Short mmCIF file of C-alpha atoms in Angstrom, two decimals:
data_model
loop_
_atom_site.label_atom_id
_atom_site.label_comp_id
_atom_site.label_asym_id
_atom_site.label_seq_id
_atom_site.Cartn_x
_atom_site.Cartn_y
_atom_site.Cartn_z
CA MET A 1 67.00 16.27 30.91
CA ALA A 2 66.04 19.62 32.47
CA ARG A 3 66.74 18.35 35.98
CA GLU A 4 70.20 17.03 34.88
CA ILE A 5 71.05 20.53 33.58
CA GLU A 6 69.91 22.11 36.84
CA SER A 7 72.08 19.65 38.91
CA ASP A 8 75.16 20.49 36.80
CA GLU A 9 74.66 24.23 37.31
CA TYR A 10 74.32 23.87 41.07
CA GLY A 11 77.36 21.50 41.18
CA GLN A 12 79.50 23.91 39.16
CA LEU A 13 78.44 26.78 41.41
CA LEU A 14 79.37 24.85 44.58
CA ASP A 15 82.71 23.74 43.11
CA THR A 16 83.52 27.33 42.22
CA MET A 17 82.58 28.51 45.71
CA LEU A 18 84.71 25.81 47.35
CA LEU A 19 87.72 26.61 45.18
CA GLU A 20 87.44 30.32 45.86
CA LEU A 21 86.89 29.67 49.55
CA HIS A 22 89.89 27.34 49.64
CA GLY A 23 92.07 30.00 47.97
CA GLN A 24 91.00 32.71 50.36
CA ILE A 25 91.63 30.50 53.37
CA GLU A 26 95.13 29.64 52.15
CA ALA A 27 95.91 33.29 51.58
CA ILE A 28 94.79 34.27 55.06
CA THR A 29 96.50 31.38 56.78
CA GLN A 30 99.76 32.13 55.02
CA THR A 31 99.77 35.69 56.32
CA GLN A 32 99.12 34.50 59.80
CA VAL A 33 101.32 31.40 59.88
CA MET A 34 104.26 33.14 61.61
CA THR A 35 102.07 34.66 64.22
CA SER A 36 101.89 32.87 67.52
CA GLY A 37 100.13 33.21 70.78
CA PHE A 38 96.58 33.43 71.86
CA ASP A 39 96.34 37.12 71.25
CA ARG A 40 96.61 36.64 67.59
CA LEU A 41 94.22 33.64 67.60
CA ASP A 42 91.18 35.81 68.19
CA GLU A 43 92.19 38.07 65.39
CA TYR A 44 92.66 35.12 63.15
CA ILE A 45 89.22 33.67 63.94
CA HIS A 46 87.65 37.09 63.54
CA ALA A 47 89.35 37.48 60.17
CA VAL A 48 88.18 34.05 59.03
CA ASN A 49 84.59 34.69 60.19
CA SER A 50 84.60 38.07 58.55
CA PHE A 51 85.77 36.47 55.37
CA TYR A 52 83.00 33.90 55.49
CA TYR A 53 80.40 36.56 56.15
CA ARG A 54 81.65 38.88 53.45
CA SER A 55 82.08 36.03 50.97
CA PHE A 56 78.55 34.66 51.47
CA LYS A 57 76.94 38.08 51.80
CA ASP A 58 78.65 39.87 48.99
CA HIS A 59 79.35 37.08 46.57
CA TYR A 60 77.85 33.65 47.07
CA PHE A 61 74.35 34.52 48.35
CA PRO A 62 73.69 37.02 45.55
CA ARG A 63 74.72 34.41 43.01
CA PHE A 64 72.43 31.83 44.64
CA ILE A 65 69.60 34.32 44.78
CA ASN A 66 70.04 35.23 41.12
CA LEU A 67 70.13 31.59 40.14
CA MET A 68 67.05 30.78 42.26
CA ASP A 69 65.21 33.79 40.87
CA SER A 70 65.92 32.65 37.35
CA GLU A 71 64.84 29.11 38.17
CA ILE A 72 61.60 30.21 39.88
CA ALA A 73 60.81 32.57 37.01
CA ALA A 74 61.33 29.75 34.55
CA LEU A 75 59.09 27.44 36.59
CA LEU A 76 56.40 30.11 36.89
CA ASN A 77 56.54 30.71 33.16
CA LEU A 78 56.27 26.97 32.50
CA ARG A 79 53.26 26.69 34.83
CA HIS A 80 51.64 29.62 33.11
CA LYS A 81 52.13 27.90 29.79
CA GLU A 82 50.69 24.65 31.19
CA ASP A 83 47.63 26.49 32.55
CA ARG A 84 47.12 28.19 29.22
CA LEU A 85 47.51 24.85 27.43
CA GLU A 86 44.97 23.24 29.77
CA ARG A 87 42.55 26.10 29.15
CA ASP A 88 43.07 25.77 25.41
CA ILE A 89 42.48 22.02 25.63
CA MET A 90 39.32 22.60 27.68
CA THR A 91 38.12 25.15 25.13
CA SER A 92 38.83 22.74 22.28
CA MET A 93 37.03 19.90 24.04
CA GLN A 94 34.04 22.16 24.67
CA ARG A 95 33.99 23.08 21.01
CA TYR A 96 34.06 19.41 20.03
CA VAL A 97 31.23 18.70 22.44
CA LYS A 98 29.14 21.60 21.15
CA LEU A 99 29.82 20.50 17.59
CA TYR A 100 28.73 16.97 18.53
CA ASN A 101 25.47 18.30 19.99
CA GLN A 102 24.91 20.49 16.95
CA VAL A 103 25.44 17.47 14.70
CA LYS A 104 23.00 15.46 16.82
CA THR A 105 20.40 18.27 16.74
CA ILE A 106 20.70 18.73 12.99
CA ARG A 107 20.56 14.98 12.50
CA ASN A 108 17.38 14.76 14.60
CA LEU A 109 15.82 17.58 12.58
CA LEU A 110 16.75 15.86 9.32
CA LEU A 111 15.40 12.54 10.62
CA LYS A 112 12.16 14.28 11.55
CA SER A 113 12.01 15.89 8.12
CA ARG A 114 12.76 12.58 6.46
CA HIS A 115 9.99 10.92 8.45
CA GLU A 116 7.55 13.62 7.36
CA ILE A 117 8.70 13.43 3.74
CA ASN A 118 8.54 9.66 3.90
CA SER A 119 4.93 9.92 5.10
CA LYS A 120 4.17 12.23 2.19
CA LEU A 121 5.96 9.83 -0.14
CA ILE A 122 3.79 7.01 1.17
CA ASP A 123 0.71 9.22 0.64
CA ALA A 124 1.83 9.94 -2.92
CA THR A 125 2.40 6.24 -3.53
CA ARG A 126 -1.02 5.48 -2.06
CA TYR A 127 -2.53 8.17 -4.27
CA GLU A 128 -0.93 6.44 -7.25
CA ASP A 129 -2.21 3.11 -5.96
CA ARG A 130 -5.70 4.62 -5.62
CA SER A 131 -5.43 5.86 -9.19
CA ASN A 132 -4.50 2.35 -10.28
CA ALA A 133 -7.34 0.98 -8.16
CA ASP A 134 -9.78 3.40 -9.83
CA PHE A 135 -8.55 2.26 -13.23
CA LEU A 136 -8.89 -1.36 -12.14
CA LEU A 137 -12.39 -0.64 -10.83
CA ALA A 138 -13.41 0.85 -14.17
CA ILE A 139 -12.10 -2.22 -16.01
CA LYS A 140 -13.85 -4.45 -13.47
CA GLN A 141 -17.11 -2.53 -13.92
CA LEU A 142 -16.91 -2.94 -17.68
CA LYS A 143 -15.95 -6.61 -17.38
CA ASP A 144 -18.89 -7.33 -15.06
CA ASN A 145 -21.34 -5.53 -17.34
CA LEU A 146 -19.98 -7.44 -20.30
CA GLN A 147 -20.35 -10.67 -18.34
CA LEU A 148 -23.98 -9.83 -17.56
CA PHE A 149 -24.53 -8.92 -21.19
CA LYS A 150 -22.94 -12.23 -22.18
CA ILE A 151 -25.34 -14.10 -19.89
CA PHE A 152 -28.22 -12.19 -21.44
CA ILE A 153 -26.98 -12.91 -24.96
CA LEU A 154 -26.52 -16.57 -24.03
CA ASP A 155 -30.20 -16.67 -23.03
CA LEU A 156 -31.05 -15.08 -26.35
CA LEU A 157 -28.81 -17.54 -28.20
CA ASN A 158 -30.39 -20.53 -26.46
CA LEU A 159 -33.82 -19.39 -27.60
CA THR A 160 -32.87 -18.54 -31.18
CA GLU A 161 -31.03 -21.85 -31.63
CA ASP A 162 -33.85 -23.90 -30.09
CA THR A 163 -35.23 -25.15 -33.43
CA ALA A 164 -38.24 -26.93 -31.92
CA LEU A 165 -39.27 -23.84 -29.98
CA MET A 166 -38.88 -21.52 -32.96
CA LYS A 167 -40.98 -23.91 -35.09
CA SER A 168 -43.74 -24.08 -32.48
CA LEU A 169 -43.86 -20.28 -32.25
CA GLN A 170 -44.49 -20.07 -35.98
CA GLN A 171 -47.29 -22.65 -35.73
CA ILE A 172 -49.19 -20.89 -32.95
CA PRO A 173 -50.42 -17.34 -33.64
CA GLU A 174 -51.19 -16.67 -29.97
CA HIS A 175 -47.86 -18.16 -28.87
CA MET A 176 -47.13 -15.53 -26.18
CA ILE A 177 -50.15 -16.54 -24.06
CA LEU A 178 -48.64 -19.77 -22.77
CA PRO A 179 -45.15 -18.39 -21.87
CA GLN A 180 -46.81 -15.48 -20.08
CA MET A 181 -48.85 -17.89 -17.96
CA VAL A 182 -45.75 -19.95 -17.15
CA LEU A 183 -43.84 -16.79 -16.17
CA LYS A 184 -46.61 -15.81 -13.75
CA MET A 185 -46.40 -19.13 -11.94
CA ASP A 186 -44.45 -19.49 -8.72
CA PHE A 187 -42.53 -22.71 -9.07
CA ASN A 188 -41.47 -22.53 -5.45
CA TYR A 189 -44.86 -24.16 -4.84
CA GLN A 190 -44.83 -27.74 -6.00
CA ASN A 191 -48.47 -27.70 -7.15
CA ALA A 192 -47.82 -24.89 -9.61
CA LEU A 193 -45.17 -26.90 -11.43
CA LYS A 194 -47.33 -30.03 -11.17
CA ASP A 195 -50.32 -28.26 -12.76
CA ALA A 196 -48.19 -27.12 -15.71
CA ASN A 197 -46.73 -30.58 -16.19
CA THR A 198 -50.23 -32.09 -15.97
CA LEU A 199 -51.31 -30.02 -18.97
CA LEU A 200 -48.09 -31.01 -20.76
CA SER A 201 -48.82 -34.68 -20.05
CA HIS A 202 -52.38 -34.25 -21.36
CA LEU A 203 -51.17 -32.68 -24.61
CA MET A 204 -48.59 -35.43 -25.10
CA LEU A 205 -51.30 -38.06 -24.45
CA LEU A 206 -53.54 -36.55 -27.11
CA SER A 207 -50.58 -36.51 -29.49
CA ARG A 208 -49.89 -40.20 -28.83
CA ILE A 209 -53.53 -41.03 -29.53
CA LEU A 210 -53.18 -39.31 -32.88
CA GLN A 211 -50.07 -41.36 -33.70
CA GLU A 212 -52.37 -44.09 -35.01
CA ASN A 213 -53.27 -41.76 -37.88
CA SER A 214 -52.38 -43.16 -41.33
CA ARG A 215 -53.85 -43.30 -44.81
CA ASP A 216 -55.03 -46.88 -44.17
CA PHE A 217 -56.47 -46.01 -40.82
CA TRP A 218 -59.49 -43.89 -41.76
CA PRO A 219 -61.37 -46.16 -44.12
CA ASP A 220 -62.10 -48.21 -40.99
CA SER A 221 -64.93 -46.19 -39.41
CA GLU A 222 -64.73 -48.09 -36.13
CA LYS A 223 -61.09 -47.15 -35.57
CA GLY A 224 -61.80 -43.53 -36.46
CA SER A 225 -64.75 -43.32 -34.09
CA HIS A 226 -62.69 -44.88 -31.29
CA LEU A 227 -59.91 -42.32 -31.84
CA LEU A 228 -62.30 -39.39 -31.65
CA THR A 229 -63.99 -40.88 -28.57
CA SER A 230 -60.58 -41.19 -26.86
CA LEU A 231 -59.82 -37.57 -27.65
CA LYS A 232 -63.15 -36.36 -26.25
CA THR A 233 -62.87 -38.55 -23.15
CA ASN A 234 -59.37 -37.31 -22.30
CA MET A 235 -60.43 -33.71 -22.91
CA ASP A 236 -63.41 -34.05 -20.57
CA GLU A 237 -61.29 -35.75 -17.88
CA TYR A 238 -58.66 -33.03 -17.99
CA ILE A 239 -61.26 -30.24 -17.81
CA LYS A 240 -62.77 -31.85 -14.71
CA LYS A 241 -59.41 -32.14 -12.92
CA ALA A 242 -57.66 -28.99 -14.17
CA PRO A 243 -57.17 -26.10 -11.72
CA PRO A 244 -59.15 -22.94 -12.55
CA THR A 245 -56.25 -21.08 -14.15
CA TRP A 246 -55.24 -23.85 -16.48
CA GLY A 247 -58.87 -24.88 -17.01
CA ASN A 248 -59.75 -21.39 -18.24
CA PHE A 249 -56.70 -21.34 -20.48
CA TYR A 250 -57.59 -24.77 -21.87
CA ASN A 251 -61.18 -23.83 -22.60
CA LYS A 252 -60.22 -20.57 -24.26
CA TYR A 253 -57.24 -21.57 -26.41
CA LEU A 254 -57.27 -25.34 -26.78
CA LYS A 255 -60.72 -26.88 -26.33
CA ASN A 256 -62.46 -24.85 -29.00
CA GLN A 257 -59.79 -25.62 -31.58
CA LEU A 258 -59.79 -29.31 -30.61
CA THR A 259 -63.57 -29.40 -30.90
CA VAL A 260 -63.45 -27.85 -34.35
CA TYR A 261 -60.94 -30.47 -35.52
CA ILE A 262 -63.03 -33.31 -34.06
CA GLN A 263 -66.17 -31.99 -35.72
CA LEU A 264 -64.45 -31.74 -39.09
CA ILE A 265 -63.31 -35.36 -38.98
CA ASP A 266 -65.91 -37.76 -40.40
CA PRO A 267 -64.89 -41.33 -39.56
CA GLY A 268 -67.97 -42.88 -41.21
CA SER A 269 -67.23 -41.59 -44.73
CA ARG A 270 -64.76 -43.54 -46.82
CA SER A 271 -64.59 -40.66 -49.29
CA ALA A 272 -63.41 -38.38 -46.47
CA ALA A 273 -60.52 -40.69 -45.50
CA LYS A 274 -57.91 -38.54 -47.19
CA ASN A 275 -59.32 -35.38 -45.62
CA ASN A 276 -59.51 -37.08 -42.22
CA PHE A 277 -55.86 -38.09 -42.49
CA LYS A 278 -54.85 -34.51 -43.32
CA LEU A 279 -56.96 -33.03 -40.50
CA THR A 280 -55.61 -35.52 -37.99
CA GLN A 281 -52.05 -34.79 -39.11
CA ASP A 282 -52.60 -31.04 -38.73
CA LEU A 283 -54.16 -31.56 -35.32
CA LYS A 284 -51.21 -33.61 -34.13
CA GLU A 285 -48.72 -31.00 -35.34
CA TRP A 286 -50.78 -28.31 -33.63
CA LEU A 287 -50.85 -30.28 -30.34
CA ASP A 288 -47.12 -31.03 -30.63
CA ALA A 289 -46.46 -27.32 -31.13
CA TRP A 290 -48.39 -26.48 -27.94
CA ALA A 291 -46.66 -29.28 -26.04
CA THR A 292 -43.24 -28.12 -27.23
CA LEU A 293 -44.04 -24.51 -26.37
CA LEU A 294 -45.20 -25.50 -22.88
CA GLU A 295 -42.27 -27.84 -22.23
CA ARG A 296 -39.68 -25.27 -23.41
CA SER A 297 -41.44 -22.49 -21.50
CA ILE A 298 -41.25 -24.55 -18.30
CA TYR A 299 -37.57 -25.33 -18.97
CA TYR A 300 -36.56 -21.74 -19.66
CA ARG A 301 -38.65 -20.56 -16.72
CA THR A 302 -36.81 -22.91 -14.37
CA THR A 303 -33.44 -21.89 -15.86
CA GLN A 304 -34.45 -18.22 -15.50
CA ASN A 305 -34.01 -17.27 -19.11
CA VAL A 306 -34.66 -13.52 -19.15
CA MET A 307 -35.66 -13.46 -22.81
CA LEU A 308 -38.57 -15.90 -22.44
CA GLN A 309 -41.04 -13.04 -22.09
CA TYR A 310 -39.67 -11.41 -25.26
CA LEU A 311 -40.24 -14.23 -27.72
CA ASP A 312 -41.76 -11.80 -30.22
CA THR A 313 -38.44 -9.92 -30.31
CA VAL A 314 -36.53 -13.18 -30.60
CA MET A 315 -38.55 -14.15 -33.65
CA MET A 316 -37.83 -10.79 -35.30
CA LEU A 317 -34.04 -11.03 -35.02
CA PRO A 318 -32.02 -11.47 -38.22
CA SER A 319 -30.68 -14.94 -38.82
CA ASP A 320 -27.44 -15.73 -36.94
CA TYR A 321 -27.62 -12.33 -35.24
CA ALA A 322 -27.56 -13.78 -31.72
CA ARG A 323 -24.63 -16.07 -32.61
CA LEU A 324 -22.64 -13.16 -34.07
CA LEU A 325 -23.37 -10.95 -31.09
CA HIS A 326 -22.51 -13.77 -28.68
CA ASN A 327 -19.15 -14.32 -30.39
CA TRP A 328 -18.32 -10.63 -30.16
CA VAL A 329 -19.33 -10.34 -26.53
CA THR A 330 -17.45 -13.53 -25.60
CA GLU A 331 -14.31 -12.19 -27.25
CA CYS A 332 -14.82 -8.84 -25.56
CA VAL A 333 -15.24 -10.47 -22.13
CA GLU A 334 -12.10 -12.55 -22.63
CA GLU A 335 -9.99 -9.52 -23.54
CA ALA A 336 -11.44 -7.43 -20.71
CA THR A 337 -10.76 -10.27 -18.26
CA ARG A 338 -7.21 -10.66 -19.54
CA LEU A 339 -6.61 -6.90 -19.25
CA TYR A 340 -8.03 -6.89 -15.72
CA ASP A 341 -6.07 -9.96 -14.59
CA ASP A 342 -2.79 -8.69 -16.04
CA PHE A 343 -3.16 -5.30 -14.37
CA ALA A 344 -4.36 -6.74 -11.06
CA GLY A 345 -1.61 -9.38 -11.01
CA ALA A 346 1.26 -6.99 -11.74
CA SER A 347 3.27 -6.03 -8.64
CA GLU A 348 4.24 -2.70 -10.24
CA PRO A 349 1.92 -2.26 -13.23
CA ASP A 350 3.08 -0.10 -16.11
CA PHE A 351 0.14 2.27 -16.28
CA THR A 352 1.17 3.69 -19.66
CA TYR A 353 1.20 0.23 -21.23
CA PHE A 354 -2.17 -0.76 -19.78
CA HIS A 355 -3.60 2.63 -20.73
CA GLN A 356 -2.64 1.98 -24.35
CA GLN A 357 -4.06 -1.55 -24.22
CA ALA A 358 -7.33 -0.26 -22.78
CA ALA A 359 -7.56 2.43 -25.48
CA VAL A 360 -7.13 -0.18 -28.24
CA PHE A 361 -9.69 -2.42 -26.55
CA ILE A 362 -12.27 0.37 -26.28
CA GLU A 363 -11.89 1.49 -29.87
CA LYS A 364 -12.17 -2.07 -31.19
CA TYR A 365 -15.29 -3.21 -29.35
CA GLN A 366 -17.12 0.08 -29.11
CA GLU A 367 -17.26 0.14 -32.89
CA LYS A 368 -18.41 -3.49 -33.09
CA LEU A 369 -21.12 -3.19 -30.48
CA THR A 370 -22.37 0.08 -31.93
CA ALA A 371 -22.55 -1.45 -35.40
CA SER A 372 -24.43 -4.48 -34.05
CA ASP A 373 -27.14 -2.37 -32.39
CA TRP A 374 -29.68 -3.09 -35.13
CA ARG A 375 -32.70 -2.02 -32.98
CA SER A 376 -31.15 1.16 -31.54
CA SER A 377 -33.81 3.38 -33.11
CA SER A 378 -36.79 1.04 -32.62
CA ALA A 379 -39.45 0.99 -29.94
CA ASP A 380 -38.55 -2.56 -28.95
CA SER A 381 -39.33 -3.06 -25.26
CA SER A 382 -36.96 -6.01 -24.81
CA PRO A 383 -33.71 -5.64 -22.81
CA LEU A 384 -31.57 -6.22 -25.90
CA PRO A 385 -31.33 -2.58 -27.07
CA PHE A 386 -30.98 -1.47 -23.46
CA TRP A 387 -28.07 -3.83 -22.84
CA GLN A 388 -26.36 -2.91 -26.07
CA ARG A 389 -26.60 0.79 -25.25
CA ARG A 390 -25.50 0.11 -21.69
CA VAL A 391 -22.32 -1.68 -22.76
CA VAL A 392 -21.57 0.98 -25.37
CA LEU A 393 -22.01 3.65 -22.70
CA GLU A 394 -19.72 1.71 -20.35
CA LEU A 395 -17.07 1.68 -23.05
CA SER A 396 -17.57 5.40 -23.68
CA ASN A 397 -17.38 6.10 -19.96
CA LEU A 398 -14.16 4.11 -19.67
CA ALA A 399 -12.70 6.03 -22.61
CA TYR A 400 -13.61 9.29 -20.86
CA GLN A 401 -12.17 8.14 -17.54
CA MET A 402 -8.92 7.02 -19.14
CA THR A 403 -7.85 10.63 -19.66
CA PHE A 404 -8.67 11.43 -16.05
CA PHE A 405 -6.82 8.33 -14.81
CA GLN A 406 -3.78 9.24 -16.89
CA ASP A 407 -3.71 12.79 -15.46
CA LYS A 408 -3.99 11.40 -11.93
CA HIS A 409 -1.25 8.89 -12.58
CA LEU A 410 1.12 11.49 -14.06
CA TYR A 411 0.48 13.85 -11.15
CA ALA A 412 1.05 11.12 -8.57
CA GLN A 413 4.21 10.00 -10.35
CA HIS A 414 5.53 13.58 -10.48
CA VAL A 415 4.85 14.14 -6.78
CA ARG A 416 6.41 10.80 -5.87
CA ASP A 417 9.54 11.57 -7.90
CA GLN A 418 9.87 14.96 -6.19
CA TYR A 419 9.59 13.39 -2.74
CA LEU A 420 12.06 10.68 -3.70
CA GLU A 421 14.54 13.35 -4.74
CA VAL A 422 14.14 15.09 -1.37
CA VAL A 423 14.49 11.77 0.49
CA ASN A 424 17.70 10.96 -1.40
CA LEU A 425 19.06 14.42 -0.60
CA LEU A 426 18.20 14.02 3.09
CA ASP A 427 19.82 10.58 3.12
CA SER A 428 23.04 12.03 1.71
CA TYR A 429 23.03 14.72 4.44
CA LEU A 430 22.32 12.10 7.10
CA ASN A 431 25.21 9.98 5.86
CA LEU A 432 27.51 13.00 5.98
CA LEU A 433 26.39 13.84 9.53
CA ALA A 434 26.86 10.22 10.55
CA THR A 435 30.45 10.39 9.29
CA ILE A 436 31.08 13.65 11.18
CA ARG A 437 29.53 12.22 14.32
CA SER A 438 31.67 9.09 14.04
CA ASP A 439 34.81 11.23 13.63
CA LEU A 440 33.90 13.30 16.69
CA GLU A 441 33.25 10.21 18.78
CA ARG A 442 36.59 8.81 17.68
CA MET A 443 38.37 12.08 18.55
CA MET A 444 36.75 12.17 22.00
CA ALA A 445 37.43 8.49 22.74
CA PRO A 446 39.55 8.09 25.94
CA ARG A 447 42.23 6.04 24.19
CA ASN A 448 42.74 8.59 21.42
CA ILE A 449 42.79 11.51 23.88
CA SER A 450 45.34 9.83 26.16
CA ARG A 451 47.50 9.01 23.15
CA ALA A 452 47.48 12.65 22.00
CA TRP A 453 48.02 14.18 25.51
CA LYS A 454 50.14 11.73 27.45
CA ASP A 455 51.21 14.09 30.29
CA ILE A 456 47.76 15.70 30.83
CA TYR A 457 44.72 14.00 32.36
CA ILE A 458 41.79 14.48 30.00
CA LYS A 459 38.42 12.71 30.21
CA ILE A 460 35.14 13.33 28.37
CA GLU A 461 32.03 11.57 29.63
CA ARG A 462 28.83 11.63 27.56
CA ILE A 463 25.47 11.19 29.30
CA PRO A 464 22.85 10.51 26.58
CA LEU A 465 19.65 12.55 26.81
CA GLU A 466 16.57 11.25 25.05
CA THR A 467 13.10 12.69 24.64
CA GLY A 468 10.62 10.87 26.83
CA LYS A 469 13.27 9.76 29.35
CA PHE A 470 14.05 11.26 32.78
CA PHE A 471 16.86 13.76 33.23
CA PRO A 472 19.62 12.00 35.31
CA ASP A 473 19.13 12.65 39.04
CA GLU A 474 22.86 12.97 39.74
CA TYR A 475 23.04 16.00 37.46
CA LEU A 476 19.94 17.85 38.61
CA PHE A 477 22.21 20.45 40.23
CA LEU A 478 23.12 21.62 36.71
CA LEU A 479 19.55 22.74 36.02
CA THR A 480 19.34 26.49 36.37
CA GLN A 481 16.61 29.05 36.29
CA ASN A 482 17.12 29.26 32.55
CA THR A 483 15.90 25.67 32.12
CA ILE A 484 12.49 25.68 30.45
CA TYR A 485 9.71 23.75 32.17
CA ASP A 486 6.39 22.90 30.56
CA ALA A 487 3.77 22.93 33.29
CA SER A 488 1.04 21.84 30.88
CA SER A 489 2.68 18.45 30.32
CA GLU A 490 1.06 15.51 32.08
CA LEU A 491 4.35 13.60 32.20
CA PRO A 492 6.30 13.29 35.49
CA ARG A 493 8.57 16.17 36.47
CA HIS A 494 12.01 16.25 34.86
CA THR A 495 10.84 14.15 31.91
CA ILE A 496 12.70 15.37 28.83
CA LEU A 497 10.26 16.87 26.34
CA TYR A 498 12.84 18.36 24.01
CA GLU A 499 16.63 18.27 23.84
CA GLU A 500 19.31 19.63 21.53
CA GLY A 501 22.07 17.19 22.38
CA ASP A 502 23.61 15.18 25.21
CA LEU A 503 25.09 16.16 28.56
CA PHE A 504 28.91 16.12 28.67
CA VAL A 505 31.31 16.17 31.63
CA ILE A 506 34.77 17.41 30.56
CA LYS A 507 37.79 17.00 32.84
CA VAL A 508 41.20 18.50 31.98
CA ALA A 509 43.79 18.13 34.79
CA ASP A 510 42.13 19.77 37.81
CA GLN A 511 39.45 21.54 35.75
CA THR A 512 35.91 20.23 35.30
CA ALA A 513 33.29 21.67 32.92
CA TYR A 514 29.72 20.64 32.13
CA GLU A 515 28.15 21.11 28.73
CA LEU A 516 24.35 21.19 29.12
CA PRO A 517 22.29 21.51 25.91
CA THR A 518 19.04 23.41 25.53
CA LEU A 519 16.29 21.46 27.30
CA ILE A 520 12.56 21.54 27.84
CA LEU A 521 11.46 19.45 30.80
CA ALA A 522 8.08 18.48 32.13
CA GLY A 523 7.27 20.67 35.12
#
């Protein structure tokens, strides 16, 4: 449109000049038309040339010069405006680039902070997990002690509910001698167990011999004499074959009593038949008591019953005490196991809930076990009072630790919540920066720039810079004396140790600018 206007102006100017020139020529030629001859021809040509000279010099050239001056001035002004526009565009692009690098730098700082906070959050979570683990350990410790106590009580229960054993203990005043001997034996050696069973077999044999005893048996003196002879013969045979330990025991605790019984029995007297029957019956019961005591001692020794050596204590216990205590401990173990399993199996356990459950559990069973400690003030040397006090102390210790665990849990939860709040805040900032960065990238995209500035060549090239990577070789000429080098780094030269953005090459028309961020390179 501008060039069409310029063409019209020049055309109008030329048309005007031609018209004026045509008029002048007609005027001159009319004045000279009547003149003839060659003398006047020179004058005519001179007049025409003078006219042309004066017309172009005084009129047409000045008009052309004025028009050209105006046109050149307009073009110069337009170029000045274009240069200023290009400079403004370059400045704007540089601002966008600097803003992009600032966004990247801030984003990197926030990411670093988020990583650090996330590590602290993980530490806080682990601290809470350790607190839960400590609580779980305390429950496990109590559960295991209760389980051991249950095993101990089960041993006690087996003894107290062994009717035959309890009866034999009451029949033998020196009942602890035999269990003590059995406990001293090492059953890993086959002969030791064989020696004990040999004595048991001997006692059972004597008892079978006495089975012939009846009220009709003793009036027959021959049968009575044969019975006593069998007893003596078996006694002598055992003493000959018995190992020293069992032989000494037999002589000291069994032989003398057997001899007394045999001497008191008079098989030749019919009047003593009733007395012989009673003596023989007592002897058999006495032998059966020893046999039962030995057999049960061997059994409980092989099953490792810890209360075997404390039979005196077992006999002193109130009736049904072991059963009552066993029921309580069994119930206590079941609840402790359930509490432990529920807490251990929960992916995110509710500490407050389990804390309340543990408190109820402690209060319930601490009172029961304390009330059941019937020998707590006695000098009983058996493990029973010890185990009862131990479990009560474990419950008391757990109750004490519960307050500590709760404080740890509340502290860990508070710290975790604080870190979560910071992480959420950092995430919101990072999302905002991501939006700004996306907008800047969209603004600097070649398609969007060319659409906004169709008549001006604009190009922005981003060269990503990343810590740990090499600075691009083709742009090493941009590095100046102000670039910081770290000579202490062991990485290759020009490795980027720190950067505050990317390298940008900005081109606007004929102008080129480089935007180099702050860098620290390995030297």
